[in-house]
Amino acid sequence: MDKTEINKKRISSHKNTASGAAEQSLECPDASGDSRKFYIQTFGCQMNVHDSEILAGFLEDLGFQEAAGVEETDILILNTCAIRQKAEEKVFGMIGKLKKMKRENPQLIIGVCGCMAQQEGTAKRIKSRHPHVDLIFGTHNLHRFPHLLKEAEESRETVLDIWPEGKEVVEGLPISRKEGIKAWVTITYGCNNFCSYCVVPYVRGREQSREMSNIVKEVKDLVLKGYKEVTLLGQNVNSYGKDLDNGITFARLLEKLEGIEGLGRIRYMTSHPRDFTRELTRVIYHSEKVCEHFHLPIQSGSNNILKKMNRSYTREHYLEVVSFIRELIPEASITTDFIVGFPGETHEDFLDTLDILERVRFDTSYSFIYSPRKGTMAADMPGQIPLKEKKERLNWLNEIQNSISREINETLRGKSVEVLVEGFSREKPSVLTGRTRTNKLVNFPGKEEMIGKIIPVKIIDVKTWSLNGEVLEA
Ligand code: 5AD
Ligand code: SF4
């Protein structure tokens, strides 16, 4: 977008007030000389976290500063998630609570965006039931945020702007990243898979890849700023490039990024097991920078359920992918996502899921209770499972997973691992924290100057979710 369109100095507006009478000019800084503040509450996945970095980038360009807490903000944005019912309930709970805040401070601007807002029905519901919300916009028009914000400040009505689909990929948006070591870099937007349980294709649109040259430029700029690790983001990174018609694949992109001097590590998420090829595994094997962590969401171990989920692979195919990864990269960590209680999931189907868990022995898995999403195929399927049964299955699965995670971590005791040091632990300020190439969290005593460096650490104690270590002299 044309950044000159953005009024960087000042947003002047007729403020929404309870009486509608007062008018005020929103200046940045305001009349007292202080910068006006913004607060973004992000729900959901890394895509949303990264979108919030863009919103923060816009607001900082406009002269706003991040508020320390919601109480002291002038602009409050809820960047929402629609993946499960619970996520939506949390947002509605929060919107409800904000009514009082808006009454006490009518100058406050409240915005709701992200995947929930992209759903037309939900957006209209927010608008009609929660008139204290000033601005509602979706996922396809994030780049118009400064204009929408200005409109919201000038209008006495709630501004609602939802685009049914994305147009071309918009480059050059400002991004305000919080930490200086690891960065998220989007490589594809949207998803074409239409897994029958999933709302993402409806709220994020069809797959669109960024041009490789733009991704490479962004990563080079990050390295110049001192970043050591990038995580390439997409709903299905393996299909990167398919829509570009220039022969560039995800494997080629990784090879290209490998050549960037000063970059320490490359990660990516998420992969689709159907599209994870031997060729890609070979590229990762030959790469020094791409980490040996494979997050391959399986969702279910039952072929019957996989078919109903429209996942387009079988458990046999999945096991083959795991086997060629482990053949070439024995130290690889493999993690996954499971959904339990999908419609029609029988006890036997669930036992197949436990079976695949035990066969693969995932380092970690993220398991979710199936949540019906309006508009998806699965929401209307027969055989919805009662919540009590879903919870029992989830607990059973988690118990087995936890003991496997612990056993795998136990094999690292006494070993040396390479850790990218991220900073001091929040709980214990003298303890540093970082991740191994296989994405395991390691805590160890150390000095501030180690932050941002990749250092060898010896594992001296293990837990289910993390490892404790001590620094080895390099
Ligand atoms: N219910 C429960 N879990 C879901 N996921 C996606 N949609 C649903 C749903 N409707 C899970 C999948 C996916 C992860 C990001 O969220 O496991 O991999
Ligand atoms: Fe959803 Fe399936 Fe696309 Fe992942 S691949 S975002 S689960 S539709």
XYZ file of C-alpha atoms and ligand atoms in Angstrom, residues 191 193-195 197-198 200-201 235 272 299 311, ligand 2:
20
model
C -5.593 -22.456 2.724
C -7.492 -27.801 1.879
C -10.953 -27.537 3.392
C -10.429 -30.124 6.105
C -13.669 -29.556 10.683
C -11.732 -26.385 9.926
C -9.562 -21.455 8.370
C -10.263 -21.618 4.606
C -1.338 -22.761 6.838
C 0.598 -30.965 5.675
C -5.355 -35.202 13.602
C -7.213 -34.976 5.164
Fe -7.430 -26.000 8.433
Fe -6.780 -28.213 7.075
Fe -6.102 -25.783 6.122
Fe -4.850 -26.738 8.295
S -4.782 -27.649 6.242
S -5.674 -24.644 8.014
S -6.497 -27.875 9.300
S -8.174 -26.585 6.386
